[in-house]
Coordinates of C-alpha atoms in Angstrom, one line a residue:
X2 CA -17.2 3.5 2.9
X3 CA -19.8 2.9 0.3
X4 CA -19.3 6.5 -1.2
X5 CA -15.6 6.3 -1.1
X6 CA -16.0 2.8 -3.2
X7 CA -18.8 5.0 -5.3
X8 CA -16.4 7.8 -6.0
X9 CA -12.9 6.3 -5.8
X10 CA -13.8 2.8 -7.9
X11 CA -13.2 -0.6 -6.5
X12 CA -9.9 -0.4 -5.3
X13 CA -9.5 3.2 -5.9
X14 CA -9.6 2.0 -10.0
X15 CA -10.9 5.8 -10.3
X16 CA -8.3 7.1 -8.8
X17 CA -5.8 5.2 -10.5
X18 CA -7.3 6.5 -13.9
X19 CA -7.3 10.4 -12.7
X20 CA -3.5 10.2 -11.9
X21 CA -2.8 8.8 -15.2
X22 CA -5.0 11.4 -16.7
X23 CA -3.7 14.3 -15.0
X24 CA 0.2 13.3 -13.9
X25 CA -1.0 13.8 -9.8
X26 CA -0.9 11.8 -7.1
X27 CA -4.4 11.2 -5.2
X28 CA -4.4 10.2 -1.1
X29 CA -7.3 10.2 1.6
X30 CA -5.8 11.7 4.3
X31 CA -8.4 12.0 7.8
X32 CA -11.7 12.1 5.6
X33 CA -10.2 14.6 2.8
X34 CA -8.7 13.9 -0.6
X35 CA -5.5 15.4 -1.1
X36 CA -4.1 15.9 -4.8
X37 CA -0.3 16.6 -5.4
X38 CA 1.3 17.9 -8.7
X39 CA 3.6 19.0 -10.6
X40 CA 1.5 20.7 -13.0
X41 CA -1.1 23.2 -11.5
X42 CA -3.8 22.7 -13.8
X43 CA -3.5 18.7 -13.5
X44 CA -4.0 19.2 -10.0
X45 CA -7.1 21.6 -10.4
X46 CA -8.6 19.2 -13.3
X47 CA -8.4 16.3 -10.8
X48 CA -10.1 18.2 -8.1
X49 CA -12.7 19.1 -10.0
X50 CA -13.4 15.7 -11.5
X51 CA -13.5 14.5 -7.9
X52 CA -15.9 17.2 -6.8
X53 CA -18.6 16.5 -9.9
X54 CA -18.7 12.9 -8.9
X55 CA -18.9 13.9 -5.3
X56 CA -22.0 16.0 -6.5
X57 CA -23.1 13.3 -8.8
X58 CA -23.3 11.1 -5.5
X59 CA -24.7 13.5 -3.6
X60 CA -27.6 13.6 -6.3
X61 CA -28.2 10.0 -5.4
X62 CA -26.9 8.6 -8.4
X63 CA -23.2 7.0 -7.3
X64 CA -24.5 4.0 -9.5
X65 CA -24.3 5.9 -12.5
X66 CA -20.5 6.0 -12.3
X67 CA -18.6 3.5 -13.8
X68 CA -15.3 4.0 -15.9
X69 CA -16.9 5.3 -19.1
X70 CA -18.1 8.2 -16.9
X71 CA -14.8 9.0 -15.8
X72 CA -13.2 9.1 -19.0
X73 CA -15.9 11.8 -20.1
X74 CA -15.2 13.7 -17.3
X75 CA -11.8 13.6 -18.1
X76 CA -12.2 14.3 -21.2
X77 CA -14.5 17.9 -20.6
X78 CA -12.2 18.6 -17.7
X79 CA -9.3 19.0 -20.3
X80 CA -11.4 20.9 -22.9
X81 CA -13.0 23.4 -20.0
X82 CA -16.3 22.4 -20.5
X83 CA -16.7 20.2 -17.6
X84 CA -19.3 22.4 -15.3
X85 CA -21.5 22.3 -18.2
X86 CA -21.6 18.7 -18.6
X87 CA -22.2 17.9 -15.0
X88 CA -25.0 20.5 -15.5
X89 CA -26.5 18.9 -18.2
X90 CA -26.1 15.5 -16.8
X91 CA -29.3 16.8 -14.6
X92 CA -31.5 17.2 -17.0
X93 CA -34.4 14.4 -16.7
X94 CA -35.9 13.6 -20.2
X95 CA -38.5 10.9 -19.1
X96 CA -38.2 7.8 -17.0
X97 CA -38.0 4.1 -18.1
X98 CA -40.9 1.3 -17.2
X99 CA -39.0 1.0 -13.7
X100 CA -38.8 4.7 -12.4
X101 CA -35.1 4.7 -13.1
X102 CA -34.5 9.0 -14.9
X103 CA -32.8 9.2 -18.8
X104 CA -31.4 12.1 -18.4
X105 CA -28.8 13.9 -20.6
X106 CA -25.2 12.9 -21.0
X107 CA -23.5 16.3 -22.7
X108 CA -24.2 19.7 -23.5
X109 CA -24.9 19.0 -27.0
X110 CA -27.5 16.1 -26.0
X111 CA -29.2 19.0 -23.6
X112 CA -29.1 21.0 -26.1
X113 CA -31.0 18.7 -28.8
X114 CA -33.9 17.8 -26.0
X115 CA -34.0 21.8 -25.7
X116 CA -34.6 21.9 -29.9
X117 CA -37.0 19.0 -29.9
X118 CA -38.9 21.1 -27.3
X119 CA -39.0 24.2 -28.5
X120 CA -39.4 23.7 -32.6
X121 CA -41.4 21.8 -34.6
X122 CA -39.3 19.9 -37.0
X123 CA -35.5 19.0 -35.2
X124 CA -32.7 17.9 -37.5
X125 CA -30.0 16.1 -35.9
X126 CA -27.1 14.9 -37.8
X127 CA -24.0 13.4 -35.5
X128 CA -22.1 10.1 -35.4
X129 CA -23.0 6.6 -34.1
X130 CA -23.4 6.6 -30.2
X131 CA -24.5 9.9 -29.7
X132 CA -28.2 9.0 -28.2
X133 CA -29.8 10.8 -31.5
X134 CA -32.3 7.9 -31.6
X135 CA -32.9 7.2 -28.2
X136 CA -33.1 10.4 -27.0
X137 CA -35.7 11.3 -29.8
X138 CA -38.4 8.1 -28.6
X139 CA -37.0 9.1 -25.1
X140 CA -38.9 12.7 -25.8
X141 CA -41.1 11.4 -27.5
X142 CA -42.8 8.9 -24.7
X143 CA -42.5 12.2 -22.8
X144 CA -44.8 13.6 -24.2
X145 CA -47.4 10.8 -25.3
X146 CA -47.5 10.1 -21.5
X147 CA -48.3 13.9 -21.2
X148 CA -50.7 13.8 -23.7
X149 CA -49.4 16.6 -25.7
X150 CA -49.6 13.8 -28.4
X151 CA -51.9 11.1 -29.4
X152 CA -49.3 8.7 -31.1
X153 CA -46.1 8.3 -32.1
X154 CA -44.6 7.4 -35.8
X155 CA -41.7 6.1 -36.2
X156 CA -40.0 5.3 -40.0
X157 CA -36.8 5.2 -41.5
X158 CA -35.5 4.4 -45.1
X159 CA -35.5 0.1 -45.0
X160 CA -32.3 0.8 -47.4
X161 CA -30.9 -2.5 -46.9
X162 CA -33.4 -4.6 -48.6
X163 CA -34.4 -1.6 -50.7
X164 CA -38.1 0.1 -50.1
X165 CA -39.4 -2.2 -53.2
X166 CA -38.5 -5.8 -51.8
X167 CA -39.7 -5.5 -48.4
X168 CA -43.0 -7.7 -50.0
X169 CA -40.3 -10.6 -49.6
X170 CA -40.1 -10.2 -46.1
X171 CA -42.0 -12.8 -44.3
X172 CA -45.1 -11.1 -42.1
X173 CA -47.5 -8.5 -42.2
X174 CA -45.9 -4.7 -42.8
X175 CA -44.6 -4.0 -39.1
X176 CA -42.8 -7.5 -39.4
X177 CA -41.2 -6.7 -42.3
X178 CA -40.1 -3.2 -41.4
X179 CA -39.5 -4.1 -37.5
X180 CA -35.4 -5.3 -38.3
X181 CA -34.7 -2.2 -39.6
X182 CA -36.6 -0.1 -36.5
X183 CA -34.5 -2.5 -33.7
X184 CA -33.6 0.6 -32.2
X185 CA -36.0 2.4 -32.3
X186 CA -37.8 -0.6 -30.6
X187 CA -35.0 -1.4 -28.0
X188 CA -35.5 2.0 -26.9
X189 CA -39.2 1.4 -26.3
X190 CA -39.0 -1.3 -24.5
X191 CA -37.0 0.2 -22.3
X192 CA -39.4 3.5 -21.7
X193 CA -42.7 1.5 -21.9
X194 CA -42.1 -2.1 -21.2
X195 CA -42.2 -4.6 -24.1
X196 CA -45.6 -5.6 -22.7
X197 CA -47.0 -2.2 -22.6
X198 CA -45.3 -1.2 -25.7
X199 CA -46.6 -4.1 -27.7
X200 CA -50.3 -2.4 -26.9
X201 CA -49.3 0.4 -27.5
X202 CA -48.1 -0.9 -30.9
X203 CA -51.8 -2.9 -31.6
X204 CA -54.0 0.1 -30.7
X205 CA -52.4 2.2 -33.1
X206 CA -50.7 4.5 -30.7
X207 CA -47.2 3.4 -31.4
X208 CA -47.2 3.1 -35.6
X209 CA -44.3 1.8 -37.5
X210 CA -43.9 2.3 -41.4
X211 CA -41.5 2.2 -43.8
X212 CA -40.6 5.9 -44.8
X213 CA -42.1 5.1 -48.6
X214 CA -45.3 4.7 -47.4
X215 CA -45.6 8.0 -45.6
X216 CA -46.7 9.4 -49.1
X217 CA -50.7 10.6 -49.7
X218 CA -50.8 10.6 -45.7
X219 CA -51.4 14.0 -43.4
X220 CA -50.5 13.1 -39.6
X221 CA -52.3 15.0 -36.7
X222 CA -51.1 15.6 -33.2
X223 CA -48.1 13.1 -33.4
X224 CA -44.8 13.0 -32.9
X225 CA -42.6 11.5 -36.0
X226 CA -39.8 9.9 -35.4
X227 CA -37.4 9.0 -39.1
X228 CA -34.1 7.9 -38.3
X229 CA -31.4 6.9 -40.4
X230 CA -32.4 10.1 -43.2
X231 CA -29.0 10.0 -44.2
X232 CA -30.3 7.2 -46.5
X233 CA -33.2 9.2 -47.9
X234 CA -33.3 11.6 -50.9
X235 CA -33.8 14.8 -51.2
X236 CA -37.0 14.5 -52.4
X237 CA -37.9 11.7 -49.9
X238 CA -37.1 13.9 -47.1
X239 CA -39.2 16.9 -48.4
X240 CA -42.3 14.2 -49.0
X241 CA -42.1 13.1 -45.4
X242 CA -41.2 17.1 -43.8
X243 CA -45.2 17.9 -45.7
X244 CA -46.9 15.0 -44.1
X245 CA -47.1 17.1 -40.7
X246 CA -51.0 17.9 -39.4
X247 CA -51.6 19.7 -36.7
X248 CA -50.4 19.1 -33.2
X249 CA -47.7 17.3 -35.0
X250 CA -43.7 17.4 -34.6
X251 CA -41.0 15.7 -36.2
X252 CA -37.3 14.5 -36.0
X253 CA -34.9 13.4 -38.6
X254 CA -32.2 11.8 -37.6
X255 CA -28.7 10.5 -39.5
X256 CA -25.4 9.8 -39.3
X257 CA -23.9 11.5 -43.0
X258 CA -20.6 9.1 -42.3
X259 CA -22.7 6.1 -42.9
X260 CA -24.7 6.8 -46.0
X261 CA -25.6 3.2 -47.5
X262 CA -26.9 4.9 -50.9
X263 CA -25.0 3.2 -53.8
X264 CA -24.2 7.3 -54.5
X265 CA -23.7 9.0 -51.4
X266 CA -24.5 12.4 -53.9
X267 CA -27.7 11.0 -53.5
X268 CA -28.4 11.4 -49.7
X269 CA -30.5 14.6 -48.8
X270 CA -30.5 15.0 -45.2
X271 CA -27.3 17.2 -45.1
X272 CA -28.8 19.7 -48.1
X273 CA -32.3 19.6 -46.5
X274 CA -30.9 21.3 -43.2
X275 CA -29.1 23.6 -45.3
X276 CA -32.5 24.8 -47.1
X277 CA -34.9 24.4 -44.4
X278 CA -32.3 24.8 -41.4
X279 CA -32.8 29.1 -41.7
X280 CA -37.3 28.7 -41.0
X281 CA -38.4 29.8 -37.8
X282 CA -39.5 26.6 -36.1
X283 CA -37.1 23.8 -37.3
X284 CA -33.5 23.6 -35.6
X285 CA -31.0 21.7 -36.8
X286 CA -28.3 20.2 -34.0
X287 CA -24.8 19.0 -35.0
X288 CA -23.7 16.3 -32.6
X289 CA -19.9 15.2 -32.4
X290 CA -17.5 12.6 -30.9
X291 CA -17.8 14.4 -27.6
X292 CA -21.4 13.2 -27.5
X293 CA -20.7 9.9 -27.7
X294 CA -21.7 8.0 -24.5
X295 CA -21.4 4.8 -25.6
X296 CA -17.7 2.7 -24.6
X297 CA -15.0 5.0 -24.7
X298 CA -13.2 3.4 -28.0
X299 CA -16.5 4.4 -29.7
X300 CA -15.5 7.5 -28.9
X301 CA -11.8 7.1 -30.1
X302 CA -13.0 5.4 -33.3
X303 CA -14.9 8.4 -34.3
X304 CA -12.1 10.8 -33.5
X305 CA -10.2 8.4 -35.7
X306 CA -11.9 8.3 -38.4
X307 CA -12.4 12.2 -38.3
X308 CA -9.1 13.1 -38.6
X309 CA -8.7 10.4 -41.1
X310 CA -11.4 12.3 -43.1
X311 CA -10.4 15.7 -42.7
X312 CA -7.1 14.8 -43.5
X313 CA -8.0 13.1 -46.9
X314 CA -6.5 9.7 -45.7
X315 CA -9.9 7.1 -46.0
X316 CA -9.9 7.6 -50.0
X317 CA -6.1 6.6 -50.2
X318 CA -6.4 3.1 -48.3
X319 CA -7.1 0.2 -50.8
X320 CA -10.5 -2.0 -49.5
X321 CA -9.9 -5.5 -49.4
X322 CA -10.8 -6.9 -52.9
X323 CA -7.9 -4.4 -54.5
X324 CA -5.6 -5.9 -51.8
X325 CA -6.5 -9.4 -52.5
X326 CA -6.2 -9.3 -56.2
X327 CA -2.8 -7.6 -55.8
X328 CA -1.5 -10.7 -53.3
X329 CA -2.9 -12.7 -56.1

């Protein structure tokens, strides 16, 4: 009973979803699930949907499904890919302060823990709820707790506010810079502990800086963490990428729809992968909506506004002042 509820939903809400979905209908019948269609593929989509999260169970996770899950399996199902997301939803990046696994979500996530293994400087550009930031402290307390690192640096361009004004922040530097690093924080906490990463944080082992004041500095065996690049320069970029020491590692990552530059011309993360994407040792990763694992509208936002993007329309909508003034 408790894996039928597991796999079917609460009253069979799963189930209800993967006939919509497909166009089948789904009955239990003596202990087996029988699917009936029209259309043969619809019929072998559902079945396979309905065998991952029977795997997915039998992997003693049934409380990782809930309806977001389904729609991504849905979703891969359709495009083919769907094996190869199940497969990569094994893969175990670290676990949180309560034993629980973070593990992988999509192929392209797999594939960006595989680059920030293997290489020493990862680009990842992709859109908002794609894990690039979570992931990255996520790999990051990996391997502090393994020691293959004696601290980790995290930074990011405090754009908002502009690097300049942060002196009329109230606090000492980490205050001041700490609203701009909320993720990055939120995603400690929930790896070390807010206790333990507080230590962490006062013994120097967890360091948080503004991205300006990398400059003059040479960092030794620790892993770098810069998100939000998209709102760094060109040259910015290139003064942080020549701060690595030995033992050292780094990962810049940005979102290139949500450059908060008064020029978006002037946002180098996209042109730094293109010149340093070709050196041995530094992978760049393209995430995309498929990656997203946040709510499933996330997802259809993003598609949105991609097709609105390649299709030229986002330029050709008035914002709201021209609007106003033309009601006026």
């Amino acid at each position: 009973m408790e894996q039928q509820q597991a796999v079917f939903g609460c009253q069979d809400h799963f189930v209800r979803m993967l006939e919509k979905a497909f166009s089948v209908l789904i009955g239990l019948r003596e202990s087996k699930v029988e699917v009936k269609g029209e259309d043969i593929s619809g019929v072998s989509n559902a079945v396979s949907v309905i065998q991952s999260l029977q795997q997915i169970y039998d992997q003693g996770e049934g409380d990782r499904i809930n309806e977001d899950m389904i729609y991504r399996l849905i979703d891969e199902a359709t495009e083919g890919s769907l094996e190869e997301t199940v497969e990569a939803m094994e893969s175990i990046v670290t676990l949180t302060n309560r034993g629980a696994p973070i593990k992988c979500k999509t192929p392209g996530q797999k594939n960006y823990i595989r680059a920030m293994k293997e290489n020493t400087i990862t680009i990842c550009i992709g859109p908002a709820g794609t894990g690039k930031t979570y992931l990255a402290v996520a790999q990051a307390a990996e391997e502090l707790k393994r020691g293959d690192i004696d601290r980790i640096i995290m930074s990011r361009p405090a754009i908002e506010a502009g690097e300049e004004r942060l002196g009329f922040l109230p606090g000492d530097l980490s205050q001041k810079v700490d609203p701009y690093l909320r993720p990055l924080n939120d995603a400690l906490y929930d790896i070390f502990g807010a206790e333990k990463a507080e230590k962490l944080r006062e013994r120097g082992t967890i360091e948080i800086a503004p991205l300006a004041y990398m400059r003059g500095r040479t960092l030794n065996r620790a892993k770098v963490l810069i998100d939000e690049s998209q709102n760094a320069s060109i040259y910015t970029i290139k003064m942080a990428l020549t701060r690595l020491g030995e033992g050292s590692k780094m990962v810049l990552t940005g979102d290139v729809t949500q450059i908060d530059l008064p020029h978006k011309t002037d946002s180098g993360l996209e042109k730094c992968a293109a010149i340093v994407g070709p050196i041995e040792g530094i992978s760049v990763i393209h995430l995309n909506n498929r990656d997203v694992v946040r709510n499933k509208i996330v997802k259809d936002i993003v598609k949105a506004f991609e097709k609105a993007e390649a299709e030229k329309k986002v330029s050709q909508v008035p914002d709201y002042q021209r609007r106003k003034k033309r009601q006026g």
